[in-house]
Coordinates of C-alpha atoms in Angstrom, one line a residue:
X18 CA 77.0 139.9 93.0
X19 CA 80.0 138.5 91.2
X20 CA 82.4 140.7 93.1
X21 CA 80.8 139.6 96.4
X22 CA 81.2 136.0 95.4
X23 CA 84.9 136.5 94.6
X24 CA 85.5 138.3 97.9
X25 CA 83.8 135.5 99.7
X26 CA 86.0 132.9 97.9
X27 CA 89.1 135.0 98.8
X28 CA 88.1 135.2 102.5
X29 CA 87.8 131.4 102.6
X30 CA 91.0 130.9 100.7
X31 CA 93.2 133.1 102.8
X32 CA 93.1 131.0 106.0
X33 CA 93.4 127.8 104.0
X34 CA 96.4 129.0 102.1
X35 CA 98.1 130.4 105.3
X36 CA 97.7 127.0 107.1
X37 CA 98.9 124.9 104.1
X38 CA 101.8 127.2 103.1
X39 CA 102.9 127.7 106.7
X40 CA 102.6 124.1 108.1
X41 CA 102.8 121.9 105.0
X42 CA 104.7 123.6 102.2
X43 CA 107.1 125.6 104.3
X44 CA 108.3 122.7 106.5
X45 CA 108.7 120.5 103.5
X46 CA 110.8 123.2 101.7
X47 CA 112.9 123.7 104.9
X48 CA 113.7 119.9 104.9
X49 CA 114.7 120.1 101.2
X50 CA 117.0 123.1 101.9
X51 CA 118.6 121.3 104.8
X52 CA 119.2 118.2 102.6
X53 CA 121.2 120.3 100.1
X54 CA 123.4 121.9 102.8
X55 CA 126.7 120.6 104.1
X56 CA 128.1 122.5 107.1
X57 CA 125.9 125.4 106.2
X58 CA 127.0 125.6 102.6
X59 CA 125.0 124.6 99.5
X60 CA 126.1 121.1 98.4
X61 CA 124.8 117.8 97.1
X62 CA 127.3 116.0 99.3
X63 CA 124.5 114.6 101.5
X64 CA 123.0 112.8 98.5
X65 CA 126.4 111.6 97.4
X66 CA 126.9 110.2 100.9
X67 CA 123.5 108.6 100.9
X68 CA 124.1 106.7 97.7
X69 CA 127.9 106.4 97.9
X70 CA 130.1 103.7 99.3
X71 CA 130.6 105.6 102.5
X72 CA 127.0 105.3 103.5
X73 CA 126.0 101.8 102.2
X74 CA 123.8 101.5 105.3
X75 CA 121.5 104.2 104.0
X76 CA 121.0 102.6 100.6
X77 CA 120.5 99.3 102.3
X78 CA 117.9 100.8 104.5
X79 CA 116.1 102.3 101.5
X80 CA 116.0 98.9 99.7
X81 CA 114.9 97.1 102.9
X82 CA 112.0 99.6 103.3
X83 CA 110.8 99.2 99.7
X84 CA 111.3 95.4 100.0
X85 CA 109.3 95.1 103.2
X86 CA 106.6 97.5 102.0
X87 CA 106.0 95.5 98.7
X88 CA 105.9 92.2 100.6
X89 CA 103.5 93.8 103.2
X90 CA 101.2 94.8 100.3
X91 CA 101.4 91.2 98.9
X92 CA 100.7 89.4 102.2
X93 CA 98.0 91.8 103.4
X94 CA 96.2 91.3 100.0
X95 CA 96.5 87.5 100.2
X96 CA 94.7 87.6 103.6
X97 CA 92.3 90.5 103.1
X98 CA 90.9 89.8 99.6
X99 CA 90.0 86.1 100.2
X100 CA 88.4 87.0 103.5
X101 CA 86.3 89.7 101.8
X102 CA 85.1 87.2 99.2
X103 CA 84.2 84.6 101.8
X104 CA 82.3 86.9 104.1
X105 CA 80.6 88.9 101.3
X106 CA 79.7 86.2 98.8
X107 CA 78.8 83.3 101.1
X108 CA 76.2 82.8 103.8
X109 CA 76.9 80.4 106.6
X110 CA 76.4 80.2 110.4
X111 CA 78.2 83.0 112.2
X112 CA 79.2 84.9 109.1
X113 CA 78.2 88.3 110.4
X114 CA 80.0 87.8 113.7
X115 CA 83.2 86.6 112.0
X116 CA 83.1 89.5 109.5
X117 CA 82.9 92.0 112.4
X118 CA 85.8 90.2 114.2
X119 CA 87.9 90.5 110.9
X120 CA 88.4 94.2 111.4
X121 CA 89.5 94.0 115.1
X122 CA 93.2 94.6 114.3
X123 CA 92.2 98.2 113.4
X124 CA 91.7 99.1 117.1
X125 CA 95.3 98.1 117.9
X126 CA 97.7 101.1 117.6
X127 CA 101.0 100.2 115.9
X128 CA 103.1 100.1 119.1
X129 CA 100.5 98.3 121.1
X130 CA 100.1 95.7 118.3
X131 CA 103.8 95.0 118.1
X132 CA 104.0 94.7 121.9
X133 CA 101.2 92.2 122.0
X134 CA 102.9 90.1 119.3
X135 CA 106.2 90.2 121.3
X136 CA 104.4 88.9 124.4
X137 CA 102.6 86.2 122.3
X138 CA 105.1 85.0 119.8
X139 CA 108.5 86.3 120.9
X140 CA 111.3 84.2 122.4
X141 CA 109.8 84.6 125.9
X142 CA 106.3 84.6 124.4
X143 CA 103.3 82.7 125.8
X144 CA 102.6 80.6 122.6
X145 CA 106.2 79.3 121.9
X146 CA 106.7 78.4 125.5
X147 CA 103.4 76.7 125.8
X148 CA 104.3 74.5 122.8
X149 CA 107.7 73.9 124.3
X150 CA 106.3 72.7 127.6
X151 CA 103.5 70.7 126.0
X152 CA 105.9 68.6 123.9
X153 CA 108.8 68.7 126.3
X154 CA 111.1 70.4 123.9
X155 CA 114.6 71.7 124.9
X156 CA 114.0 75.1 123.4
X157 CA 111.1 77.1 121.9
X158 CA 110.1 75.9 118.5
X159 CA 109.9 79.4 117.0
X160 CA 109.9 83.1 117.8
X161 CA 109.1 86.1 115.7
X162 CA 111.8 88.7 114.9
X163 CA 113.7 90.3 112.1
X164 CA 112.1 90.5 108.6
X165 CA 109.7 87.7 109.2
X166 CA 108.5 89.3 112.5
X167 CA 107.9 92.7 110.8
X168 CA 106.0 91.1 107.9
X169 CA 103.8 89.0 110.3
X170 CA 102.9 92.1 112.3
X171 CA 102.3 94.2 109.1
X172 CA 100.1 91.5 107.6
X173 CA 98.0 91.2 110.8
X174 CA 97.6 95.0 111.3
X175 CA 97.2 96.0 107.6
X176 CA 95.1 93.3 105.9
X177 CA 91.9 95.0 107.2
X178 CA 92.5 97.8 104.6
X179 CA 92.3 95.2 101.8
X180 CA 89.4 93.4 103.5
X181 CA 87.3 96.6 103.9
X182 CA 87.9 98.1 100.5
X183 CA 87.3 94.7 98.7
X184 CA 84.2 94.1 100.7
X185 CA 82.9 97.6 99.8
X186 CA 83.7 97.0 96.1
X187 CA 82.1 93.6 96.1
X188 CA 78.9 95.0 97.6
X189 CA 78.7 97.5 94.7
X190 CA 79.1 95.0 91.9
X191 CA 75.9 94.2 90.0
X192 CA 75.7 90.4 90.1
X193 CA 74.0 90.4 86.7
X194 CA 77.3 91.2 85.1
X195 CA 78.9 88.0 86.5
X196 CA 75.7 86.0 85.7
X197 CA 75.8 87.2 82.1
X198 CA 79.4 86.1 81.7
X199 CA 78.7 82.7 83.3
X200 CA 75.6 82.2 81.0
X201 CA 77.9 82.9 78.0
X202 CA 80.0 79.9 78.9
X203 CA 82.8 81.4 81.0
X204 CA 84.3 79.3 83.8
X205 CA 84.2 80.6 87.4
X206 CA 87.9 81.5 87.2
X207 CA 87.4 83.4 83.9
X208 CA 84.4 85.3 85.3
X209 CA 86.5 86.3 88.3
X210 CA 89.6 87.3 86.3
X211 CA 87.8 89.0 83.4
X212 CA 84.8 90.6 85.2
X213 CA 85.0 90.7 89.0
X214 CA 88.7 91.4 89.5
X215 CA 88.9 94.4 87.1
X216 CA 85.9 96.0 88.9
X217 CA 87.8 95.6 92.2
X218 CA 90.9 97.4 90.9
X219 CA 90.1 100.9 92.4
X220 CA 89.6 99.4 95.9
X221 CA 92.6 97.2 95.6
X222 CA 94.7 100.2 94.4
X223 CA 93.5 102.3 97.3
X224 CA 94.4 99.6 99.8
X225 CA 97.8 99.0 98.2
X226 CA 98.6 102.6 98.4
X227 CA 97.6 102.8 102.0
X228 CA 99.5 99.7 103.1
X229 CA 102.6 100.6 101.1
X230 CA 102.8 104.1 102.6
X231 CA 102.0 102.9 106.2
X232 CA 104.7 100.2 105.8
X233 CA 107.3 102.6 104.4
X234 CA 106.7 104.8 107.4
X235 CA 106.5 101.8 109.8
X236 CA 108.5 102.5 112.9
X237 CA 107.2 100.4 115.8
X238 CA 107.7 96.9 114.2
X239 CA 111.3 97.6 113.0
X240 CA 112.2 99.4 116.2
X241 CA 111.2 96.5 118.5
X242 CA 111.6 93.4 116.2
X243 CA 114.2 94.2 113.6
X244 CA 117.4 93.8 115.6
X245 CA 120.1 95.0 113.3
X246 CA 117.9 95.1 110.2
X247 CA 117.9 98.6 108.8
X248 CA 114.9 100.5 107.4
X249 CA 114.8 104.1 106.3
X250 CA 112.3 105.3 109.0
X251 CA 114.7 104.1 111.7
X252 CA 117.7 105.7 109.9
X253 CA 115.9 109.0 110.1
X254 CA 115.3 108.6 113.8
X255 CA 118.9 107.6 114.5
X256 CA 120.3 110.5 112.4
X257 CA 118.1 112.9 114.3
X258 CA 119.1 111.7 117.8
X259 CA 122.7 111.7 116.7
X260 CA 122.4 115.3 115.8
X261 CA 123.0 114.8 112.0
X262 CA 120.0 116.8 110.9
X263 CA 121.4 117.3 107.3
X264 CA 121.4 113.5 106.7
X265 CA 118.0 113.1 108.5
X266 CA 116.6 115.7 106.0
X267 CA 118.2 113.9 103.1
X268 CA 116.8 110.5 104.2
X269 CA 113.3 112.2 104.7
X270 CA 113.4 113.6 101.1
X271 CA 114.4 110.1 99.7
X272 CA 111.6 108.4 101.7
X273 CA 109.1 111.0 100.5
X274 CA 110.1 110.6 96.9
X275 CA 109.7 106.8 97.0
X276 CA 106.3 107.0 98.7
X277 CA 104.9 109.7 96.3
X278 CA 106.5 107.8 93.3
X279 CA 104.5 104.7 94.3
X280 CA 101.4 106.8 94.7
X281 CA 101.8 108.2 91.2
X282 CA 102.5 104.7 89.7
X283 CA 99.4 103.2 91.3
X284 CA 97.2 106.1 90.3
X285 CA 98.5 105.7 86.7
X286 CA 97.8 101.9 86.8
X287 CA 94.2 102.6 88.1
X288 CA 93.5 105.3 85.5
X289 CA 94.5 103.1 82.5
X290 CA 90.9 101.8 82.3
X291 CA 87.4 102.9 83.0
X292 CA 85.9 100.9 85.9
X293 CA 82.3 102.3 85.7
X294 CA 79.4 99.9 85.2
X295 CA 75.8 100.3 84.2
X296 CA 74.2 99.0 87.4
X297 CA 70.6 98.1 87.9
X298 CA 70.9 98.9 91.5
X299 CA 70.7 95.3 92.6
X300 CA 72.3 94.4 95.9
X301 CA 75.0 91.8 96.4
X302 CA 73.7 88.2 96.3
X303 CA 75.2 85.8 98.9
X304 CA 75.3 82.1 98.0
X305 CA 73.9 79.8 100.8
X306 CA 76.4 77.1 101.7
X307 CA 74.2 74.0 101.7
X308 CA 76.8 71.3 101.8
X309 CA 77.0 70.3 105.6
X310 CA 80.6 69.4 105.5
X311 CA 81.7 72.6 103.7
X312 CA 79.4 74.6 106.0
X313 CA 81.1 73.4 109.1
X314 CA 84.6 73.6 107.6
X315 CA 83.9 77.3 107.0
X316 CA 82.6 77.7 110.5
X317 CA 85.6 75.9 112.0
X318 CA 88.0 78.1 109.9
X319 CA 86.0 81.2 111.1
X320 CA 86.4 80.1 114.8
X321 CA 90.2 79.5 114.4
X322 CA 90.6 82.8 112.6
X323 CA 88.6 84.5 115.4
X324 CA 90.9 83.0 118.1
X325 CA 94.1 84.1 116.2
X326 CA 92.7 87.6 115.6
X327 CA 91.6 88.1 119.2
X328 CA 94.7 86.6 120.9
X329 CA 96.7 89.9 120.8
X330 CA 93.8 91.7 122.4
X331 CA 93.4 89.0 125.0
X332 CA 97.1 88.9 125.7
X333 CA 97.2 92.6 126.2
X334 CA 94.3 92.4 128.7
X335 CA 95.9 89.5 130.5
X336 CA 99.3 91.3 130.9
X337 CA 97.6 94.5 132.1
X338 CA 96.4 92.5 135.1
X339 CA 100.0 91.4 136.1
X340 CA 101.3 93.5 139.0
X341 CA 104.8 95.1 138.7
X342 CA 107.5 92.6 139.6
X343 CA 105.1 89.6 139.6
X344 CA 106.4 88.2 136.3
X345 CA 110.2 88.1 136.1
X346 CA 111.9 84.7 135.8
X347 CA 108.7 82.7 135.5
X348 CA 107.7 81.3 132.1
X349 CA 104.0 82.5 132.6
X350 CA 102.5 85.1 134.8
X351 CA 101.1 83.7 138.0
X352 CA 99.6 86.7 139.9
X353 CA 96.9 89.0 138.7
X354 CA 95.3 92.1 140.1
X355 CA 93.9 95.6 139.1
X356 CA 97.0 97.3 140.6
X357 CA 98.2 98.7 137.2
X358 CA 94.8 100.4 136.5
X359 CA 94.6 101.6 140.1
X360 CA 98.0 103.3 139.8
X361 CA 96.8 104.9 136.6
X362 CA 94.0 106.7 138.3
X363 CA 95.6 107.2 141.8
X364 CA 99.0 108.5 140.8
X365 CA 99.1 111.8 138.9
X366 CA 102.6 111.0 137.4
X367 CA 101.4 107.8 135.9
X368 CA 98.1 109.3 134.7
X369 CA 99.9 112.3 133.1
X370 CA 100.7 110.6 129.7
X371 CA 97.0 109.7 129.3
X372 CA 96.0 113.3 130.1
X373 CA 98.6 114.6 127.6
X374 CA 97.3 112.3 124.9
X375 CA 93.7 113.3 125.4
X376 CA 94.5 117.0 125.6
X377 CA 96.7 117.1 122.5
X378 CA 94.4 114.8 120.5
X379 CA 91.3 116.9 121.4
X380 CA 93.2 120.1 120.4
X381 CA 94.3 118.6 117.1
X382 CA 90.8 117.3 116.4
X383 CA 89.2 120.7 117.2
X384 CA 91.6 122.2 114.7
X385 CA 90.9 119.7 111.9
X386 CA 87.2 119.9 112.6
X387 CA 87.1 123.7 111.9
X388 CA 89.7 123.8 109.2
X389 CA 88.4 120.7 107.5
X390 CA 85.0 122.3 107.0
X391 CA 86.4 125.5 105.6
X392 CA 88.9 123.7 103.3
X393 CA 86.4 121.1 102.0
X394 CA 83.8 123.8 101.3
X395 CA 86.3 125.9 99.5
X396 CA 87.6 123.0 97.4
X397 CA 84.2 121.6 96.4
X398 CA 81.8 124.6 96.2
X399 CA 84.1 127.5 95.2
X400 CA 85.7 128.2 91.8
X401 CA 89.2 129.6 91.6
X402 CA 92.5 129.2 89.7
X403 CA 94.8 126.5 91.2
X404 CA 92.0 124.4 92.8
X405 CA 93.7 121.1 91.8
X406 CA 97.0 122.2 93.1
X407 CA 95.4 123.1 96.4
X408 CA 93.7 119.8 96.6
X409 CA 97.0 118.0 96.1
X410 CA 98.6 120.2 98.8
X411 CA 95.9 119.3 101.3
X412 CA 96.6 115.5 100.8
X413 CA 100.4 115.8 101.0
X414 CA 100.6 115.1 104.8
X415 CA 98.6 111.9 104.3
X416 CA 101.0 110.8 101.5
X417 CA 104.1 111.6 103.5
X418 CA 105.4 109.0 106.0
X419 CA 104.9 110.1 109.6
X420 CA 108.6 110.3 110.3
X421 CA 109.0 112.7 107.4
X422 CA 106.2 114.9 108.8
X423 CA 108.0 114.9 112.1
X424 CA 111.4 115.9 110.6
X425 CA 109.7 118.6 108.5
X426 CA 108.3 120.3 111.6
X427 CA 111.7 119.9 113.5
X428 CA 113.6 121.7 110.7
X429 CA 111.0 124.3 110.2
X430 CA 110.3 125.3 113.8
X431 CA 113.6 124.8 115.6
X432 CA 114.0 128.6 115.0
X433 CA 111.6 131.5 115.2
X434 CA 109.4 132.1 112.2
X435 CA 106.4 134.1 111.2
X436 CA 104.3 130.9 111.3
X437 CA 105.3 130.2 114.9
X438 CA 104.7 133.9 115.9
X439 CA 108.4 134.4 116.5
X440 CA 108.7 131.5 118.9
X441 CA 110.7 128.2 118.7
X442 CA 108.1 125.4 118.8
X443 CA 110.5 122.4 118.9
X444 CA 110.8 121.3 122.5
X445 CA 107.5 122.9 123.6
X446 CA 104.1 121.3 124.4
X447 CA 102.6 122.7 121.2
X448 CA 104.6 120.9 118.6
X449 CA 102.8 117.6 119.0
X450 CA 99.2 118.9 118.7
X451 CA 100.4 120.8 115.6
X452 CA 101.9 117.6 114.2
X453 CA 98.7 115.6 114.8
X454 CA 96.7 118.5 113.2
X455 CA 98.8 118.5 110.1
X456 CA 99.1 114.7 109.9
X457 CA 95.4 113.9 110.1
X458 CA 93.8 116.9 108.4
X459 CA 93.3 115.0 105.1
X460 CA 91.0 112.5 106.9
X461 CA 88.5 115.3 107.7
X462 CA 88.8 117.0 104.3
X463 CA 88.3 113.8 102.4
X464 CA 85.3 112.5 104.4
X465 CA 83.7 116.0 104.1
X466 CA 84.3 116.2 100.4
X467 CA 82.4 113.0 99.9
X468 CA 79.3 114.6 101.5
X469 CA 79.7 118.0 99.9
X470 CA 80.0 116.6 96.4
X471 CA 76.6 115.0 96.8
X472 CA 75.0 118.3 97.9
X473 CA 73.0 120.0 95.2
X474 CA 74.0 123.7 94.8
X475 CA 70.3 124.6 94.5
X476 CA 69.8 124.0 98.2
X477 CA 72.3 126.8 99.1
X478 CA 70.9 129.0 96.3
X479 CA 67.3 128.5 97.5
X480 CA 68.2 129.7 101.0
X481 CA 69.9 132.8 99.6
X482 CA 67.0 133.6 97.3
X483 CA 64.7 133.6 100.3
X484 CA 66.8 136.4 101.8
X485 CA 69.3 134.5 104.0
X486 CA 72.8 135.9 104.2
X487 CA 75.7 133.6 103.1
X488 CA 77.0 133.0 106.6
X489 CA 73.6 132.2 107.9
X490 CA 73.0 129.8 105.1
X491 CA 76.4 128.2 105.7
X492 CA 75.8 127.9 109.4
X493 CA 72.1 126.8 109.3
X494 CA 71.9 124.8 106.1
X495 CA 75.3 123.6 104.9
X496 CA 76.9 122.6 108.1
X497 CA 74.0 120.5 109.5
X498 CA 73.9 118.5 106.2
X499 CA 77.7 117.8 106.0
X500 CA 78.1 117.3 109.8
X501 CA 78.1 113.4 109.6
X502 CA 81.0 113.5 107.2
X503 CA 82.9 116.1 109.2
X504 CA 82.4 114.2 112.5
X505 CA 83.3 110.9 110.9
X506 CA 86.6 112.3 109.7
X507 CA 87.2 114.0 113.0
X508 CA 86.5 110.8 115.0
X509 CA 88.9 108.8 112.7
X510 CA 91.5 111.5 113.2
X511 CA 91.1 111.0 117.0
X512 CA 91.5 107.2 116.5
X513 CA 94.8 107.7 114.6
X514 CA 96.2 110.5 116.8
X515 CA 95.6 108.8 120.2
X516 CA 97.9 106.0 119.1
X517 CA 100.4 107.9 117.0
X518 CA 104.0 106.8 117.7
X519 CA 106.4 107.6 114.8
X520 CA 105.7 111.4 114.8
X521 CA 105.6 111.4 118.6
X522 CA 109.0 109.7 119.1
X523 CA 110.7 112.5 117.1
X524 CA 108.9 115.5 118.7
X525 CA 107.9 114.7 122.3
X526 CA 109.3 116.3 125.4
X527 CA 109.1 115.2 129.0
X528 CA 106.2 117.6 129.6
X529 CA 104.0 116.4 126.7
X530 CA 104.9 112.7 126.4
X531 CA 101.8 110.8 125.1
X532 CA 100.6 107.3 125.9
X533 CA 102.6 105.7 123.1
X534 CA 105.9 107.1 124.4
X535 CA 105.2 106.1 127.9
X536 CA 104.5 102.5 126.7
X537 CA 107.9 102.5 125.1
X538 CA 109.5 103.8 128.3
X539 CA 107.7 101.1 130.4
X540 CA 108.9 98.4 128.1
X541 CA 112.5 99.7 128.4
X542 CA 112.2 99.4 132.2
X543 CA 110.6 95.9 131.8
X544 CA 107.3 97.1 133.5
X545 CA 105.2 94.8 131.2
X546 CA 102.0 95.1 133.2
X547 CA 102.1 98.9 133.3
X548 CA 102.9 99.1 129.5
X549 CA 100.0 96.7 128.8
X550 CA 97.6 98.8 131.0
X551 CA 98.5 101.9 129.0
X552 CA 97.9 99.8 125.8
X553 CA 94.5 98.8 127.1
X554 CA 93.6 102.5 127.7
X555 CA 94.5 103.3 124.1
X556 CA 92.5 100.3 122.8
X557 CA 89.6 101.3 125.0
X558 CA 89.6 104.9 123.8
X559 CA 89.8 103.8 120.1
X560 CA 87.1 101.2 120.5
X561 CA 84.7 103.7 122.1
X562 CA 85.3 106.3 119.3
X563 CA 84.9 103.7 116.6
X564 CA 81.6 102.5 118.2
X565 CA 80.3 106.1 118.4
X566 CA 81.3 106.8 114.7
X567 CA 79.5 103.6 113.5
X568 CA 76.5 103.7 115.9
X569 CA 75.6 107.3 115.6
X570 CA 77.0 108.4 112.3
X571 CA 76.9 105.1 110.4
X572 CA 80.6 105.5 109.5
X573 CA 82.9 102.6 108.8
X574 CA 86.7 102.9 108.5
X575 CA 86.7 102.2 104.8
X576 CA 84.8 105.4 104.1
X577 CA 88.0 107.4 104.4
X578 CA 90.3 105.1 102.4

């Protein structure tokens, strides 16, 4: 029996190890080897160039990336945490509606969100020009761009991570703990600082990690808004298109080191204390806002926040209705029609990026669905040496910036290898589905782990004691129980992959260009309406998938943070 169990564990481990070694560890190792080569010879010259006076731009880009990422964490927290407190702790008219609106930035893919902000608040944007005309000003009073523009876009698109994790943590805090501190004479601030805030630390750390890593890998906002401002994700892209793969590899290793270093620091900070509490299982208590003035002030703030949050979505919809060539020199669009959407469905060439995105995303999601089940079951329900190391290896693609994952695959598969079955994958259709598969695999593994860890081993043992073979038990007992977790992770992988831009811009070809690349191409050709129509297709797909995940599987986005 023992030998049979060991064989079964080995059979499960073999495909897991092949995938992780071949498509996570091997590409990362190839990038490291490339970074310590100079003209094909072993050398540390690339690192000397990176930090030396000859390449001050690289060091400047590194500092700018860290600087922007830290500020993005700060500003996202300053928006998301207070909103979570207001909507979780206080009851007032419209609270539920406003709390649902608060997560709307989640449905905007990175490139689409930046595009909407450009149309709204850029130099030719609708809001600055409306203010200029309203007050008869000689020029627009403001326009977003540079560092401030990047931070505004980051704060808007990333604060939901703090909002969702803080809301979830607040809902799990036993209110009797705060009441006991208040009864012992503590002020409201002291109760918050000494009791509530420490209990929120795990959620805040998780959100900080996510925002920092997403910001370090941010490509769309710096690419469209930064002007001459350098960040490391852009430097990797420029090195790659200029053919300097050795420097691109060096920059990728440096960016990975900083991201993983921040991950280790935040985990250390979180693990300094024990955040468990002896809960009585009492749900969160919301305070009713009885003061009429305060009540309507909060409602007014909620309405204003709703308008600000929905403006990018409304702008995207508005611009998608502007026919090609109908908005050139005019300050505002004046003609509207469904021409852009008609072209999408009537012209195969225009529909092709949508088809590519759907095919590649479905392929990647099918892979993460199957592999996620096997990997998660192996990690949670099997005992073997090196389990913790394997768990870390599974999460590496989520910790690495998207541009780094792209560079890893370029350097690993621009030549034949056993993992590409003797073929060169770079420049083919298959490289992007593989990138999406590797990039979003941790989402499925993590969401499935959460369900498997709650599954009592006695259920599986009971089925086998009744005569069921292991595979029959796995197929008929285990999989139906864990299916909600597997599907939730797969659906969230779909949401991420269908809007993926940083990895796509490094790996796409003319034959597999996805929606995000076509949006960039349309913006370059000043076809604003067509770009917005593609953006609306992305937002629509993501919204449908998020609705399905919540409506049928009860999954909210914070479950995978």
